[in-house]
mmCIF file of N, CA and C in Angstrom:
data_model
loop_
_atom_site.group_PDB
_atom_site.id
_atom_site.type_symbol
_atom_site.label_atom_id
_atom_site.label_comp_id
_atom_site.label_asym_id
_atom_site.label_seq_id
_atom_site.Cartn_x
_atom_site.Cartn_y
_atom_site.Cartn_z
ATOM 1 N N UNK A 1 -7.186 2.811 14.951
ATOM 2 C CA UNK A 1 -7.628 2.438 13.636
ATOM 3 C C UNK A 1 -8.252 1.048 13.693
ATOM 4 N N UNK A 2 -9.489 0.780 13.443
ATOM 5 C CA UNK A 2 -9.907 -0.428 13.209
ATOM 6 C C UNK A 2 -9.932 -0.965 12.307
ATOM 7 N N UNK A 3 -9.854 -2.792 12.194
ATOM 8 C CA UNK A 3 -9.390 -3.755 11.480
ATOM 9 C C UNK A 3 -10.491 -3.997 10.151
ATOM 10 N N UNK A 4 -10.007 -4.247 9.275
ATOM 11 C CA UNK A 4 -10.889 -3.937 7.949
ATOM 12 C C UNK A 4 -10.485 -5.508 7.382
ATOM 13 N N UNK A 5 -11.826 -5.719 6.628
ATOM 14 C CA UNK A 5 -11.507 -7.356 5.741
ATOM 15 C C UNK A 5 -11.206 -6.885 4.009
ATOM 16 N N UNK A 6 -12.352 -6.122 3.969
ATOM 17 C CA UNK A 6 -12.661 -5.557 2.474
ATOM 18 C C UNK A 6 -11.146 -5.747 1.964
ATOM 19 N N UNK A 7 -11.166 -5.811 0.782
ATOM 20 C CA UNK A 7 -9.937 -5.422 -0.377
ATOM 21 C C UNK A 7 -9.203 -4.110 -0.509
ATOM 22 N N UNK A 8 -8.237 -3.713 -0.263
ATOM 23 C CA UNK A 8 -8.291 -2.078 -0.362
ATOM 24 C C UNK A 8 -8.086 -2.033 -1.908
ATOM 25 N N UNK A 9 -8.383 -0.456 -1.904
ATOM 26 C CA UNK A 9 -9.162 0.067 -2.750
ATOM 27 C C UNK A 9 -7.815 0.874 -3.786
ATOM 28 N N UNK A 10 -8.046 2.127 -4.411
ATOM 29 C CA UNK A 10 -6.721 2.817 -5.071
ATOM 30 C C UNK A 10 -6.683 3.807 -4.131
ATOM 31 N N UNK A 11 -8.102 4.247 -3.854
ATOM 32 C CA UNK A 11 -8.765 5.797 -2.922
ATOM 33 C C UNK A 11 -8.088 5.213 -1.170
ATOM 34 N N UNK A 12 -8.212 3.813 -0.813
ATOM 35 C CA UNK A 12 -7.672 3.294 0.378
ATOM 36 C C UNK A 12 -6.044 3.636 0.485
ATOM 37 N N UNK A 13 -5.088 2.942 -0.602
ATOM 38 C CA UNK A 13 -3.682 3.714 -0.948
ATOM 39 C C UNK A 13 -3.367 4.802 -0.771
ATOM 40 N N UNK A 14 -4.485 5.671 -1.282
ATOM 41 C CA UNK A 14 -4.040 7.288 -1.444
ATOM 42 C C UNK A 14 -4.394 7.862 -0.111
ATOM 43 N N UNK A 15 -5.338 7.404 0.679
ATOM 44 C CA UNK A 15 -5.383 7.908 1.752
ATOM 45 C C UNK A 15 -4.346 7.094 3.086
ATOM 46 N N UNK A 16 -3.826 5.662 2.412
ATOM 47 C CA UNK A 16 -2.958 5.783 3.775
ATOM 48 C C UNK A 16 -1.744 6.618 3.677
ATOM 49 N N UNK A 17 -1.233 6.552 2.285
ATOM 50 C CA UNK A 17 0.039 7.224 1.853
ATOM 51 C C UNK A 17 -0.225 8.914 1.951
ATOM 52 N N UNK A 18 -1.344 9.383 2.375
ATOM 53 C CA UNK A 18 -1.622 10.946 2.515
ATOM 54 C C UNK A 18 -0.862 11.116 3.911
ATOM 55 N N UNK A 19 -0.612 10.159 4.920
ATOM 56 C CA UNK A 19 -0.435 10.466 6.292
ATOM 57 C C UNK A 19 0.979 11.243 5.852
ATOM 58 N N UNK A 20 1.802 9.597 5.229
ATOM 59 C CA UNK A 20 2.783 10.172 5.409
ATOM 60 C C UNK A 20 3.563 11.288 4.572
ATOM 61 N N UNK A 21 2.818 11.441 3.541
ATOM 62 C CA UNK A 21 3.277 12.858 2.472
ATOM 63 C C UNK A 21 3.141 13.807 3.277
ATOM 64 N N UNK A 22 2.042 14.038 3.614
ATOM 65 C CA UNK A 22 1.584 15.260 4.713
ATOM 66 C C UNK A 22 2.770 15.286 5.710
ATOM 67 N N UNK A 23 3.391 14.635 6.335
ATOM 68 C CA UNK A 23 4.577 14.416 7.461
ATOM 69 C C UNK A 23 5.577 15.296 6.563
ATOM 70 N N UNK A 24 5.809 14.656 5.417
ATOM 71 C CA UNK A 24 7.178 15.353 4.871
ATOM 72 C C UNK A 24 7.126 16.069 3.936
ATOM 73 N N UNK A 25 6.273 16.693 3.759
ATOM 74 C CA UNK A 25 5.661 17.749 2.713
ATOM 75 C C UNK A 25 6.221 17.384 1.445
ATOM 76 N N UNK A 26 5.215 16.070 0.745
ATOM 77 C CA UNK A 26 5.545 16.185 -0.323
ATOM 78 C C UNK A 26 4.259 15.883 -0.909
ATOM 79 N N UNK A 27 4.118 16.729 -2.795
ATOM 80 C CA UNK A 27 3.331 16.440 -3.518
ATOM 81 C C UNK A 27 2.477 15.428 -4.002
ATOM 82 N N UNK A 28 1.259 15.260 -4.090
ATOM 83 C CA UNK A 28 0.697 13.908 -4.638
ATOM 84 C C UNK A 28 1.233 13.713 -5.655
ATOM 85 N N UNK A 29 1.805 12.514 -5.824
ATOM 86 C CA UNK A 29 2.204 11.739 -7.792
ATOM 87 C C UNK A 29 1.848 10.405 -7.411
ATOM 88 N N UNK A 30 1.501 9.909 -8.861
ATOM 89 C CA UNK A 30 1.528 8.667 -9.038
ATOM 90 C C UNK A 30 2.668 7.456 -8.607
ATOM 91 N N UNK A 31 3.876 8.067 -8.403
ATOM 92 C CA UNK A 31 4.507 7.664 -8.520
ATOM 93 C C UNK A 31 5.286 7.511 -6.622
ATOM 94 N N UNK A 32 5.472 6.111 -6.187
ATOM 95 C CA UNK A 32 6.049 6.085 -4.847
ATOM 96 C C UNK A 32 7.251 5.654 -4.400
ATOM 97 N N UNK A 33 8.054 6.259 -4.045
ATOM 98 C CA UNK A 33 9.391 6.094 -3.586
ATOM 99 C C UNK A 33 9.628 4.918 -2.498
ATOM 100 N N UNK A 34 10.491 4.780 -2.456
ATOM 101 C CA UNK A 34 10.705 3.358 -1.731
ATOM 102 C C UNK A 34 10.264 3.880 0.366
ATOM 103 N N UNK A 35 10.436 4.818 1.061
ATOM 104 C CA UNK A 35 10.390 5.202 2.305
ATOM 105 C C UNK A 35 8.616 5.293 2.209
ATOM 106 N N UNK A 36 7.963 5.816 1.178
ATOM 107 C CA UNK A 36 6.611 5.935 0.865
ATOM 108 C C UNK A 36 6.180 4.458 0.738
ATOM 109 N N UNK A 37 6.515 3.909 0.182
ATOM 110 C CA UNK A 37 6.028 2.246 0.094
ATOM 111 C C UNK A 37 6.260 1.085 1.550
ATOM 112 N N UNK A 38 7.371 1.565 1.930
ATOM 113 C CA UNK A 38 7.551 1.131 3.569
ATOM 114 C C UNK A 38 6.589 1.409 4.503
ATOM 115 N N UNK A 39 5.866 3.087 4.222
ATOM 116 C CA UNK A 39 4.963 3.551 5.128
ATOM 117 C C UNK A 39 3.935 2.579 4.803
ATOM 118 N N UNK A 40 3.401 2.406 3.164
ATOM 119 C CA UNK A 40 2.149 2.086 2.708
ATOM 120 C C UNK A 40 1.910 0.922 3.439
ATOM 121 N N UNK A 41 2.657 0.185 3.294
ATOM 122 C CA UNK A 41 2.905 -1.451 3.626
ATOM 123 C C UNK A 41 2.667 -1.702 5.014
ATOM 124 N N UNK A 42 3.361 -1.066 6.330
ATOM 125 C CA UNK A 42 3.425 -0.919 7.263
ATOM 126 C C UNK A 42 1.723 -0.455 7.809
ATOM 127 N N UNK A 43 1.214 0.743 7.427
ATOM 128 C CA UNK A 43 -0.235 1.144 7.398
ATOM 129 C C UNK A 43 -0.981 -0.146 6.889
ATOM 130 N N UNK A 44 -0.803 -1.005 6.088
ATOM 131 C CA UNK A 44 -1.882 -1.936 5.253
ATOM 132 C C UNK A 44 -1.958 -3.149 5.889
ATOM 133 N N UNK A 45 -0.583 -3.419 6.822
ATOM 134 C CA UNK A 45 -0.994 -4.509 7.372
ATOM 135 C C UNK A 45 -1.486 -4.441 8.888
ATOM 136 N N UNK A 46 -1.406 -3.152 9.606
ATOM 137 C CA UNK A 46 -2.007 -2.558 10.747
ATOM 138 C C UNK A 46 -3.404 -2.245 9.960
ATOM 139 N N UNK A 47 -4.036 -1.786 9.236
ATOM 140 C CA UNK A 47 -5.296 -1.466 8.802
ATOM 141 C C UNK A 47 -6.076 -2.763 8.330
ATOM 142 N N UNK A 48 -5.178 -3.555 7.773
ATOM 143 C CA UNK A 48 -6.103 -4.823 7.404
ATOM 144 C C UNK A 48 -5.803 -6.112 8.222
ATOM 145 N N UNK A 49 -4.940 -5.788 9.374
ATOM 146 C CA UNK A 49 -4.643 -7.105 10.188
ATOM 147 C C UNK A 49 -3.633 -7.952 9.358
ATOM 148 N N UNK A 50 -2.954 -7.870 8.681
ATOM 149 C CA UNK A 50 -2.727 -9.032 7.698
ATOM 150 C C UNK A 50 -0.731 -8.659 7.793
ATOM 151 N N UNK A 51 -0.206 -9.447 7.635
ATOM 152 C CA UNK A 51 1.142 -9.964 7.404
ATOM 153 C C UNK A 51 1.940 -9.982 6.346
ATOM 154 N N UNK A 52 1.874 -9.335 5.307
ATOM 155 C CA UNK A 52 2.176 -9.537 3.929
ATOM 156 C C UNK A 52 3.624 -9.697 3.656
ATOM 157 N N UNK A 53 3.516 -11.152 2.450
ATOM 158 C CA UNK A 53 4.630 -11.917 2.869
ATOM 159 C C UNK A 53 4.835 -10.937 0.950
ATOM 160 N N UNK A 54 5.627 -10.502 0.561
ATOM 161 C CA UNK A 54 5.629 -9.640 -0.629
ATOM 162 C C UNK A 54 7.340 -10.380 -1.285
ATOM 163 N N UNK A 55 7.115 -11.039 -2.588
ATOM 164 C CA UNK A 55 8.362 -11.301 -3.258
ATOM 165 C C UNK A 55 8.682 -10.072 -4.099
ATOM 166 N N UNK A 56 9.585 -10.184 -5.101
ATOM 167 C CA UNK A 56 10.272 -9.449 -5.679
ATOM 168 C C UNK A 56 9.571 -8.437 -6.879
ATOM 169 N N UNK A 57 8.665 -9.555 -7.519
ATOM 170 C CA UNK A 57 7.947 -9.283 -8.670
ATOM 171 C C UNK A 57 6.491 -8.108 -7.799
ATOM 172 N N UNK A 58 6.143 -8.647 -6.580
ATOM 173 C CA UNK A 58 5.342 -7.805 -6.090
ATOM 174 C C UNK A 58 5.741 -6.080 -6.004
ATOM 175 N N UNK A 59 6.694 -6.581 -5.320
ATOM 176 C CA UNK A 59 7.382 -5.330 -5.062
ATOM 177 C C UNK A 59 7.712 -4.083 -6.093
ATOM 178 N N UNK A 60 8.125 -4.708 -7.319
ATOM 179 C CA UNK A 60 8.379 -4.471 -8.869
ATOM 180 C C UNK A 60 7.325 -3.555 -9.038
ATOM 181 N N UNK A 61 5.852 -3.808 -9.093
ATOM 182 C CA UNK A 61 4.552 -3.796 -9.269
ATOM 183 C C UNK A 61 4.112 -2.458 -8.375
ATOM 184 N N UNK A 62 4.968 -1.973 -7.446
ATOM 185 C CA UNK A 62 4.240 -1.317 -6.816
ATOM 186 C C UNK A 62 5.026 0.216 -6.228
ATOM 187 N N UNK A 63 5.428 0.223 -7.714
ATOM 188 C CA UNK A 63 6.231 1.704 -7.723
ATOM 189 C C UNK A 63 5.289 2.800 -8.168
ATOM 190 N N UNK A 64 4.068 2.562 -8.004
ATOM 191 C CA UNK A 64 2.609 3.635 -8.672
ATOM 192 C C UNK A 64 1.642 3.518 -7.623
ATOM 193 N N UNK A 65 1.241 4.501 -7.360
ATOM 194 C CA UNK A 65 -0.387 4.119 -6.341
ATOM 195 C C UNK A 65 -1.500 3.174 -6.811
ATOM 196 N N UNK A 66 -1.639 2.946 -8.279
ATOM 197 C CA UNK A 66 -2.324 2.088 -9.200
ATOM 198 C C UNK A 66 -1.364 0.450 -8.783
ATOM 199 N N UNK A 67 -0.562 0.351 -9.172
ATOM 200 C CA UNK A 67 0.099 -0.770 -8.977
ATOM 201 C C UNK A 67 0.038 -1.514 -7.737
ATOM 202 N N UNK A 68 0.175 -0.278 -6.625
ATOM 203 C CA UNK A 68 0.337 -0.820 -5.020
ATOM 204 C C UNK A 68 -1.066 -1.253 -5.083
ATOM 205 N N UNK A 69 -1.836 -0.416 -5.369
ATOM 206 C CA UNK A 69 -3.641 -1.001 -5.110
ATOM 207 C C UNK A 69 -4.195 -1.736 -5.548
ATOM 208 N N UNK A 70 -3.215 -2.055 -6.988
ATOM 209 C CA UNK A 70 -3.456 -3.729 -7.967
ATOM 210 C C UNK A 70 -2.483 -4.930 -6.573
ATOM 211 N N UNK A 71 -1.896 -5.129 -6.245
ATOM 212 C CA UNK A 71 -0.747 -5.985 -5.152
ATOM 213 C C UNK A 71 -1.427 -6.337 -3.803
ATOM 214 N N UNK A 72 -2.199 -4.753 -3.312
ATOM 215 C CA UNK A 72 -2.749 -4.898 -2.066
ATOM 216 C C UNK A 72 -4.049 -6.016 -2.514
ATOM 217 N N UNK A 73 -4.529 -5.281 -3.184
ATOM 218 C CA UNK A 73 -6.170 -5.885 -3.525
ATOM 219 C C UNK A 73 -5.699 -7.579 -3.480
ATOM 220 N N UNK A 74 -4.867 -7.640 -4.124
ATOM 221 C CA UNK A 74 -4.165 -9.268 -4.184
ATOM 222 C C UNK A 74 -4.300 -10.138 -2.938
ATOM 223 N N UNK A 75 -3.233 -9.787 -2.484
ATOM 224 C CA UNK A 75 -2.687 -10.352 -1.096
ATOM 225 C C UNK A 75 -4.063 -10.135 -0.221
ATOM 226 N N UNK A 76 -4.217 -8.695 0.439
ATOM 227 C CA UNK A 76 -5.514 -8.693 1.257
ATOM 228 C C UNK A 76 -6.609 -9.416 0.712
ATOM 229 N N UNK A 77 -7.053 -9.238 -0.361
ATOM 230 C CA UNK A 77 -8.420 -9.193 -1.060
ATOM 231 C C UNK A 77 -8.928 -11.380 -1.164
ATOM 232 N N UNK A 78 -7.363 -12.315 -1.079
ATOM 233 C CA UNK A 78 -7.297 -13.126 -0.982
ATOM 234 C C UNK A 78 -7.591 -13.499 -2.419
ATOM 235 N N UNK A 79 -7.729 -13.043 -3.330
ATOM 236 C CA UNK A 79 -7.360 -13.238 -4.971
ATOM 237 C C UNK A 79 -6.185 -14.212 -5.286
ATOM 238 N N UNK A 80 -5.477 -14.210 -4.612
ATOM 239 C CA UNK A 80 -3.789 -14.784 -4.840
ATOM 240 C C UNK A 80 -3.687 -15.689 -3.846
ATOM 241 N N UNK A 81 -3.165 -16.701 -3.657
ATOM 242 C CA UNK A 81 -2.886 -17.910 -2.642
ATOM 243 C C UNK A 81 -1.380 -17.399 -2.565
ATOM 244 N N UNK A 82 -0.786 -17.550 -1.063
ATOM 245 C CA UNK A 82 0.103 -17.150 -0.147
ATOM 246 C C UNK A 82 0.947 -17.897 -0.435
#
């Protein structure tokens, strides 16, 4: 997988989190469980090179594929100071 700068996207989310639904056969929802958000996170900072240092309120934020892709865009996108 090569290293990306861009901001990810909502469509970027949904396709890293497709790997691992597909693994454990589960349905697309809006909505992401905590083992699903470990994957996301884990994929986002291997896909975007990046380290993400994530507090509490982030975390809060990113129980939706909308939410995670509002957080990522953040941190990656460099919108937010570290």
């Amino acid at each position: 997988m090569s290293e990306t700068t861009a901001a990810p996207t909502r469509q970027d989310v949904v396709e890293m989190i497709s790997g691992y639904r597909a693994q454990v056969s589960k349905a697309d929802t809006e909505d992401l469980d905590s083992l699903e958000l470990a994957w996301l996170l884990h994929q986002a900072e291997q896909r975007y090179g990046v380290e993400l240092d994530l507090d509490d309120a982030d975390l809060s934020r990113m129980y939706t594929v909308a939410g995670a892709a509002e957080v990522l865009a953040d941190l990656v996108g460099g919108r937010r100071d570290g």
